[in-house]
């Protein structure tokens, strides 16, 4: 671009943003992030940059980061994009951009356990959703909130209704249908119906691998949830380790330092514990806890669950001083009295 047009930030920014969008559509999220960040850098150099263009790039980058579990980085970008779009009373394409940004901000709040904020964002997105497909996505978010806030059976019933609609609207083997299957699986997990949970997660995984490709971040997330389910129930310990390892490889490549990778590493640590490989379990859990501490509040179920398990593994490995140090930190957290199993299930359900 510089060779043909000279130093023309608007042109270069447009090329980088288009590359970022294309790479993101292809599932190359890390490469897409680099292109979108370069586009933002160039746009900031140009005083004549259109607010609309800047907003779209911020929204796209925010959605990229949310999908990959980089919630603390995604939130300010999404908030800026939403504020800009709402101030202009968007119509048509911009209205769709606003709904997408709201949907991603819902994901940030939901996964960080900030359910009241998530509820408000979901209500706004439902109000603005321009078509049946968009409304179906937002209704799924509403159902997930019901489950997360204790209304598990009501949320599950709504998800099962949404599944039938998604199959009719998007097709039985679409990514949208796979996402509903995945959420139903995690709902059954929280209801302690492990067999149904496993069945739905396996259905979702088959669709995602077929449609999105075996290395897509969505595949990594479902692998982590399925591997975490098997690990927490001590079912098929060998398969649990294989699934968690594959999830970790995918998410390390696509998401890097993030909540998604941290939880996947934690699940791998649990799977290794079940195989009595406590040395490698300690390494996986230590990396998981270190990563989750950078991105989550101390009361988040994911951080609490894997911190407790790391404490136990350090004790088993004879590292009593380190183990005692972690115990003191655990006891200082207000909500740390919940049972370890429940925390572990919440850790995977909140991903």
CSV table of C-alpha atoms in Angstrom, one decimal:
chain,number,residue,atom,x,y,z
A,1,UNK,CA,0.0,0.0,0.0
A,2,UNK,CA,2.7,2.6,0.9
A,3,UNK,CA,4.5,1.9,-2.4
A,4,UNK,CA,1.4,2.6,-4.5
A,5,UNK,CA,-0.3,5.3,-2.5
A,6,UNK,CA,2.5,6.9,-0.5
A,7,UNK,CA,2.0,7.4,3.2
A,8,UNK,CA,-1.8,7.5,3.2
A,9,UNK,CA,-3.1,6.5,6.7
A,10,UNK,CA,-6.8,6.3,5.7
A,11,UNK,CA,-6.0,3.9,2.8
A,12,UNK,CA,-3.6,1.8,4.8
A,13,UNK,CA,-6.1,1.7,7.7
A,14,UNK,CA,-8.9,0.5,5.4
A,15,UNK,CA,-6.7,-2.2,4.0
A,16,UNK,CA,-5.7,-3.4,7.5
A,17,UNK,CA,-9.3,-3.3,8.7
A,18,UNK,CA,-10.5,-5.3,5.7
A,19,UNK,CA,-7.7,-7.8,6.3
A,20,UNK,CA,-8.7,-8.0,9.9
A,21,UNK,CA,-12.3,-8.6,9.1
A,22,UNK,CA,-11.5,-11.3,6.5
A,23,UNK,CA,-9.0,-13.1,8.8
A,24,UNK,CA,-11.6,-13.1,11.6
A,25,UNK,CA,-14.2,-14.6,9.4
A,26,UNK,CA,-11.7,-17.3,8.5
A,27,UNK,CA,-11.1,-18.0,12.2
A,28,UNK,CA,-7.6,-16.5,12.3
A,29,UNK,CA,-8.3,-14.4,15.3
A,30,UNK,CA,-4.7,-13.7,16.4
A,31,UNK,CA,-3.7,-12.4,13.0
A,32,UNK,CA,-7.0,-10.5,12.7
A,33,UNK,CA,-6.2,-8.7,16.0
A,34,UNK,CA,-2.8,-7.6,14.7
A,35,UNK,CA,-4.4,-6.1,11.6
A,36,UNK,CA,-7.2,-4.4,13.5
A,37,UNK,CA,-4.8,-2.8,16.0
A,38,UNK,CA,-2.7,-1.5,13.1
A,39,UNK,CA,-5.8,0.0,11.5
A,40,UNK,CA,-6.7,1.8,14.8
A,41,UNK,CA,-3.1,3.1,15.1
A,42,UNK,CA,-3.3,4.5,11.6
A,43,UNK,CA,-6.7,6.0,12.0
A,44,UNK,CA,-5.5,7.8,15.2
A,45,UNK,CA,-2.9,9.5,13.0
A,46,UNK,CA,-5.5,11.1,10.7
A,47,UNK,CA,-7.4,14.1,12.1
A,48,UNK,CA,-10.0,13.6,9.3
A,49,UNK,CA,-10.9,10.1,10.4
A,50,UNK,CA,-14.6,9.5,10.3
A,51,UNK,CA,-16.1,8.6,13.7
A,52,UNK,CA,-18.1,5.9,12.0
A,53,UNK,CA,-15.0,4.2,10.6
A,54,UNK,CA,-13.2,4.4,13.9
A,55,UNK,CA,-16.3,3.0,15.7
A,56,UNK,CA,-16.5,0.0,13.4
A,57,UNK,CA,-12.9,-1.0,13.8
A,58,UNK,CA,-13.1,-0.6,17.6
A,59,UNK,CA,-16.3,-2.8,17.6
A,60,UNK,CA,-14.7,-5.4,15.5
A,61,UNK,CA,-11.6,-5.6,17.6
A,62,UNK,CA,-13.7,-5.7,20.8
A,63,UNK,CA,-15.7,-8.6,19.4
A,64,UNK,CA,-12.4,-10.4,18.4
A,65,UNK,CA,-11.0,-10.0,22.0
A,66,UNK,CA,-14.3,-11.1,23.6
A,67,UNK,CA,-14.5,-14.2,21.5
A,68,UNK,CA,-10.9,-15.1,22.6
A,69,UNK,CA,-11.5,-14.6,26.3
A,70,UNK,CA,-9.6,-11.3,26.6
A,71,UNK,CA,-12.5,-9.7,28.4
A,72,UNK,CA,-10.6,-6.9,30.2
A,73,UNK,CA,-9.2,-5.7,26.9
A,74,UNK,CA,-12.5,-6.1,25.0
A,75,UNK,CA,-14.7,-4.1,27.4
A,76,UNK,CA,-13.4,-0.6,26.9
A,77,UNK,CA,-13.4,-0.9,23.1
A,78,UNK,CA,-17.0,-2.3,23.1
A,79,UNK,CA,-18.2,0.5,25.4
A,80,UNK,CA,-16.6,3.2,23.2
A,81,UNK,CA,-18.2,1.6,20.1
A,82,UNK,CA,-21.6,1.4,21.7
A,83,UNK,CA,-21.5,4.9,23.1
A,84,UNK,CA,-20.6,6.2,19.6
A,85,UNK,CA,-23.3,4.2,17.8
A,86,UNK,CA,-26.0,5.0,20.3
A,87,UNK,CA,-25.3,8.8,20.0
A,88,UNK,CA,-26.0,8.7,16.3
A,89,UNK,CA,-29.4,6.9,16.5
A,90,UNK,CA,-28.2,4.1,14.1
A,91,UNK,CA,-30.3,2.7,11.4
A,92,UNK,CA,-29.8,-0.3,9.0
A,93,UNK,CA,-26.2,-1.4,9.0
A,94,UNK,CA,-25.1,0.7,11.9
A,95,UNK,CA,-28.0,-0.7,14.0
A,96,UNK,CA,-26.7,-4.2,13.3
A,97,UNK,CA,-23.2,-3.1,14.4
A,98,UNK,CA,-24.7,-1.8,17.6
A,99,UNK,CA,-26.5,-5.1,18.3
A,100,UNK,CA,-23.3,-7.0,17.7
A,101,UNK,CA,-21.4,-4.8,20.0
A,102,UNK,CA,-24.1,-5.1,22.7
A,103,UNK,CA,-24.0,-8.9,22.3
A,104,UNK,CA,-20.3,-9.0,22.8
A,105,UNK,CA,-20.5,-6.7,25.9
A,106,UNK,CA,-23.1,-9.0,27.3
A,107,UNK,CA,-20.6,-11.8,26.8
A,108,UNK,CA,-18.0,-9.9,28.8
A,109,UNK,CA,-20.3,-9.2,31.7
A,110,UNK,CA,-21.7,-12.7,31.7
A,111,UNK,CA,-18.4,-14.4,31.7
A,112,UNK,CA,-17.1,-12.1,34.4
A,113,UNK,CA,-20.0,-12.9,36.6
A,114,UNK,CA,-21.5,-9.4,36.4
A,115,UNK,CA,-25.1,-10.6,35.8
A,116,UNK,CA,-27.0,-7.4,36.6
A,117,UNK,CA,-25.0,-5.5,34.0
A,118,UNK,CA,-25.4,-8.4,31.6
A,119,UNK,CA,-29.2,-8.3,32.1
A,120,UNK,CA,-29.4,-4.6,31.2
A,121,UNK,CA,-27.3,-5.0,28.1
A,122,UNK,CA,-29.3,-8.1,27.0
A,123,UNK,CA,-32.6,-6.1,27.4
A,124,UNK,CA,-31.2,-3.3,25.2
A,125,UNK,CA,-30.0,-5.8,22.5
A,126,UNK,CA,-33.4,-7.5,22.5
A,127,UNK,CA,-35.1,-4.2,22.0
A,128,UNK,CA,-32.9,-3.3,19.0
A,129,UNK,CA,-32.6,-6.8,17.4
A,130,UNK,CA,-33.6,-6.1,13.8
A,131,UNK,CA,-34.6,-9.6,12.7
A,132,UNK,CA,-35.6,-13.0,13.9
A,133,UNK,CA,-32.1,-14.4,13.8
A,134,UNK,CA,-30.7,-11.6,16.0
A,135,UNK,CA,-33.6,-12.0,18.5
A,136,UNK,CA,-32.9,-15.7,18.7
A,137,UNK,CA,-29.3,-15.0,19.7
A,138,UNK,CA,-30.4,-12.5,22.4
A,139,UNK,CA,-33.1,-14.9,23.7
A,140,UNK,CA,-30.3,-17.5,24.2
A,141,UNK,CA,-28.4,-14.9,26.2
A,142,UNK,CA,-31.5,-14.4,28.3
A,143,UNK,CA,-31.8,-18.1,29.0
A,144,UNK,CA,-28.2,-18.3,29.9
A,145,UNK,CA,-28.7,-15.6,32.5
A,146,UNK,CA,-31.6,-17.4,34.0
A,147,UNK,CA,-29.4,-20.5,34.4
A,148,UNK,CA,-26.5,-18.5,35.9
A,149,UNK,CA,-28.8,-16.8,38.4
A,150,UNK,CA,-30.3,-20.0,39.8
A,151,UNK,CA,-33.3,-20.4,37.5
A,152,UNK,CA,-31.8,-23.5,35.8
A,153,UNK,CA,-34.9,-25.4,34.8
A,154,UNK,CA,-36.6,-22.3,33.4
A,155,UNK,CA,-33.5,-21.4,31.4
A,156,UNK,CA,-33.1,-24.9,30.2
A,157,UNK,CA,-36.7,-25.1,29.0
A,158,UNK,CA,-36.2,-21.8,27.0
A,159,UNK,CA,-32.9,-23.2,25.5
A,160,UNK,CA,-34.7,-26.3,24.3
A,161,UNK,CA,-37.4,-24.2,22.6
A,162,UNK,CA,-34.6,-22.0,21.0
A,163,UNK,CA,-32.9,-25.2,19.8
A,164,UNK,CA,-35.9,-26.2,17.7
A,165,UNK,CA,-36.1,-22.7,16.3
A,166,UNK,CA,-32.4,-22.5,15.5
A,167,UNK,CA,-32.5,-25.9,13.7
A,168,UNK,CA,-35.4,-24.6,11.6
A,169,UNK,CA,-33.9,-21.2,11.0
A,170,UNK,CA,-30.2,-21.9,10.6
A,171,UNK,CA,-30.1,-25.6,9.9
A,172,UNK,CA,-29.3,-28.6,12.1
A,173,UNK,CA,-25.6,-28.4,11.4
A,174,UNK,CA,-25.0,-24.7,11.7
A,175,UNK,CA,-22.6,-23.0,14.1
A,176,UNK,CA,-25.6,-21.2,15.6
A,177,UNK,CA,-27.3,-24.5,16.4
A,178,UNK,CA,-24.1,-25.9,17.8
A,179,UNK,CA,-23.9,-23.0,20.2
A,180,UNK,CA,-27.4,-23.8,21.5
A,181,UNK,CA,-26.4,-27.4,21.9
A,182,UNK,CA,-23.3,-26.4,23.8
A,183,UNK,CA,-25.3,-24.1,26.2
A,184,UNK,CA,-27.9,-26.9,26.8
A,185,UNK,CA,-25.0,-29.2,27.6
A,186,UNK,CA,-23.6,-26.8,30.2
A,187,UNK,CA,-27.1,-26.3,31.7
A,188,UNK,CA,-27.5,-30.1,32.2
A,189,UNK,CA,-24.0,-30.1,33.8
A,190,UNK,CA,-25.1,-27.6,36.4
A,191,UNK,CA,-28.2,-29.7,37.0
A,192,UNK,CA,-25.9,-32.7,37.6
A,193,UNK,CA,-27.2,-34.6,34.6
A,194,UNK,CA,-23.8,-35.6,33.3
A,195,UNK,CA,-24.9,-38.0,30.7
A,196,UNK,CA,-27.1,-35.5,28.9
A,197,UNK,CA,-24.5,-32.8,29.3
A,198,UNK,CA,-21.9,-35.0,27.7
A,199,UNK,CA,-24.2,-35.9,24.8
A,200,UNK,CA,-25.1,-32.3,24.0
A,201,UNK,CA,-21.5,-31.2,24.1
A,202,UNK,CA,-20.4,-34.0,21.8
A,203,UNK,CA,-23.1,-33.0,19.3
A,204,UNK,CA,-22.0,-29.4,19.4
A,205,UNK,CA,-18.3,-30.4,18.9
A,206,UNK,CA,-19.1,-32.6,15.9
A,207,UNK,CA,-20.9,-29.7,14.2
A,208,UNK,CA,-18.2,-27.1,15.1
A,209,UNK,CA,-15.3,-29.3,13.8
A,210,UNK,CA,-17.2,-30.0,10.6
A,211,UNK,CA,-18.3,-26.4,9.9
A,212,UNK,CA,-15.7,-24.2,11.5
A,213,UNK,CA,-12.6,-26.4,11.3
A,214,UNK,CA,-10.7,-28.3,13.9
A,215,UNK,CA,-8.6,-25.4,15.1
A,216,UNK,CA,-11.3,-22.8,15.5
A,217,UNK,CA,-11.5,-21.1,19.0
A,218,UNK,CA,-15.1,-22.3,19.3
A,219,UNK,CA,-13.9,-25.8,18.9
A,220,UNK,CA,-11.2,-25.2,21.6
A,221,UNK,CA,-13.8,-23.9,24.0
A,222,UNK,CA,-16.1,-26.9,23.6
A,223,UNK,CA,-13.2,-29.3,23.9
A,224,UNK,CA,-12.3,-27.6,27.1
A,225,UNK,CA,-15.8,-27.8,28.5
A,226,UNK,CA,-16.2,-31.5,27.5
A,227,UNK,CA,-12.7,-32.4,28.8
A,228,UNK,CA,-13.5,-30.5,32.0
A,229,UNK,CA,-16.8,-32.4,32.4
A,230,UNK,CA,-15.1,-35.7,32.0
A,231,UNK,CA,-12.2,-34.7,34.3
A,232,UNK,CA,-14.5,-33.4,37.1
A,233,UNK,CA,-16.5,-36.7,37.1
A,234,UNK,CA,-13.3,-38.9,36.7
A,235,UNK,CA,-15.0,-40.5,33.7
A,236,UNK,CA,-12.6,-41.6,30.9
A,237,UNK,CA,-9.5,-40.0,32.4
A,238,UNK,CA,-7.4,-40.8,29.3
A,239,UNK,CA,-9.9,-39.1,26.9
A,240,UNK,CA,-10.3,-36.2,29.4
A,241,UNK,CA,-6.6,-35.5,29.1
A,242,UNK,CA,-6.5,-35.8,25.3
A,243,UNK,CA,-9.5,-33.4,25.0
A,244,UNK,CA,-8.0,-30.9,27.5
A,245,UNK,CA,-4.6,-31.0,25.8
A,246,UNK,CA,-6.1,-30.4,22.4
A,247,UNK,CA,-8.2,-27.6,23.8
A,248,UNK,CA,-5.2,-26.0,25.3
A,249,UNK,CA,-3.2,-26.2,22.1
A,250,UNK,CA,-6.0,-24.5,20.1
A,251,UNK,CA,-6.6,-21.8,22.6
A,252,UNK,CA,-2.9,-21.1,23.2
A,253,UNK,CA,-2.6,-20.5,19.4
A,254,UNK,CA,-5.8,-18.6,18.9
A,255,UNK,CA,-6.4,-16.8,22.2
A,256,UNK,CA,-3.0,-16.6,24.0
A,257,UNK,CA,-3.0,-15.1,27.5
A,258,UNK,CA,-6.7,-15.2,28.3
A,259,UNK,CA,-9.5,-16.5,30.5
A,260,UNK,CA,-10.3,-19.2,27.9
A,261,UNK,CA,-6.8,-20.6,27.9
A,262,UNK,CA,-6.5,-20.2,31.7
A,263,UNK,CA,-9.6,-22.4,32.3
A,264,UNK,CA,-8.5,-24.9,29.7
A,265,UNK,CA,-5.1,-25.2,31.5
A,266,UNK,CA,-7.0,-25.7,34.8
A,267,UNK,CA,-9.1,-28.4,33.3
A,268,UNK,CA,-6.0,-30.1,32.0
A,269,UNK,CA,-4.5,-29.9,35.5
A,270,UNK,CA,-7.6,-31.7,36.9
A,271,UNK,CA,-7.4,-34.4,34.2
A,272,UNK,CA,-3.7,-35.0,35.0
A,273,UNK,CA,-4.6,-35.2,38.7
A,274,UNK,CA,-7.0,-38.0,37.9
A,275,UNK,CA,-4.2,-39.9,36.2
A,276,UNK,CA,-2.0,-39.3,39.3
A,277,UNK,CA,0.4,-37.2,37.3
A,278,UNK,CA,0.7,-34.6,39.9
A,279,UNK,CA,3.9,-33.1,38.7
A,280,UNK,CA,2.5,-32.1,35.3
A,281,UNK,CA,-0.8,-31.2,37.0
A,282,UNK,CA,1.0,-28.7,39.2
A,283,UNK,CA,2.6,-27.0,36.2
A,284,UNK,CA,-0.7,-26.8,34.3
A,285,UNK,CA,-2.6,-25.5,37.4
A,286,UNK,CA,0.1,-23.0,38.3
A,287,UNK,CA,0.0,-21.5,34.8
A,288,UNK,CA,-3.8,-21.5,34.9
A,289,UNK,CA,-4.0,-19.7,38.2
A,290,UNK,CA,-1.3,-17.1,37.3
A,291,UNK,CA,-3.2,-16.4,34.0
A,292,UNK,CA,-6.6,-16.1,35.6
A,293,UNK,CA,-5.3,-13.8,38.3
A,294,UNK,CA,-4.4,-11.4,35.6
A,295,UNK,CA,-7.9,-11.3,34.1
A,296,UNK,CA,-10.5,-12.2,36.8
A,297,UNK,CA,-11.6,-10.9,40.2
A,298,UNK,CA,-10.5,-13.0,43.1
A,299,UNK,CA,-14.1,-14.2,43.8
A,300,UNK,CA,-14.6,-15.6,40.3
A,301,UNK,CA,-15.5,-19.3,40.3
A,302,UNK,CA,-12.8,-20.2,37.8
A,303,UNK,CA,-10.0,-18.7,39.8
A,304,UNK,CA,-11.3,-20.0,43.1
A,305,UNK,CA,-11.8,-23.6,41.8
A,306,UNK,CA,-8.3,-23.9,40.3
A,307,UNK,CA,-6.6,-22.2,43.2
A,308,UNK,CA,-8.1,-24.7,45.6
A,309,UNK,CA,-7.0,-27.6,43.4
A,310,UNK,CA,-3.5,-26.2,43.0
A,311,UNK,CA,-3.3,-26.0,46.8
A,312,UNK,CA,-4.2,-29.7,47.1
A,313,UNK,CA,-1.7,-30.7,44.4
A,314,UNK,CA,1.2,-28.7,46.0
A,315,UNK,CA,0.4,-30.5,49.3
A,316,UNK,CA,0.5,-33.9,47.6
A,317,UNK,CA,3.8,-33.0,45.9
A,318,UNK,CA,5.3,-32.2,49.3
A,319,UNK,CA,5.4,-28.4,48.9
A,320,UNK,CA,3.7,-27.6,52.1
A,321,UNK,CA,5.0,-24.1,52.5
A,322,UNK,CA,3.6,-23.1,49.1
A,323,UNK,CA,0.4,-25.0,49.8
A,324,UNK,CA,-0.1,-23.2,53.1
A,325,UNK,CA,0.4,-19.9,51.3
A,326,UNK,CA,-2.3,-20.6,48.8
A,327,UNK,CA,-4.6,-21.8,51.7
A,328,UNK,CA,-4.3,-18.5,53.4
A,329,UNK,CA,-5.2,-16.7,50.2
A,330,UNK,CA,-8.2,-18.9,49.6
A,331,UNK,CA,-9.5,-18.4,53.2
A,332,UNK,CA,-9.3,-14.6,52.7
A,333,UNK,CA,-11.7,-14.7,49.8
A,334,UNK,CA,-15.3,-14.0,51.0
A,335,UNK,CA,-17.1,-16.6,48.8
A,336,UNK,CA,-14.5,-19.3,49.1
A,337,UNK,CA,-16.7,-21.5,51.3
A,338,UNK,CA,-18.5,-23.1,48.3
A,339,UNK,CA,-17.8,-26.7,47.6
A,340,UNK,CA,-14.9,-27.4,45.2
A,341,UNK,CA,-17.0,-29.4,42.8
A,342,UNK,CA,-19.6,-26.7,42.5
A,343,UNK,CA,-16.9,-24.1,41.8
A,344,UNK,CA,-15.4,-26.3,39.1
A,345,UNK,CA,-18.7,-26.7,37.4
A,346,UNK,CA,-19.4,-23.0,37.6
A,347,UNK,CA,-15.9,-22.4,36.2
A,348,UNK,CA,-16.7,-24.2,33.0
A,349,UNK,CA,-20.3,-23.0,32.7
A,350,UNK,CA,-19.1,-19.3,32.8
A,351,UNK,CA,-16.7,-19.7,29.9
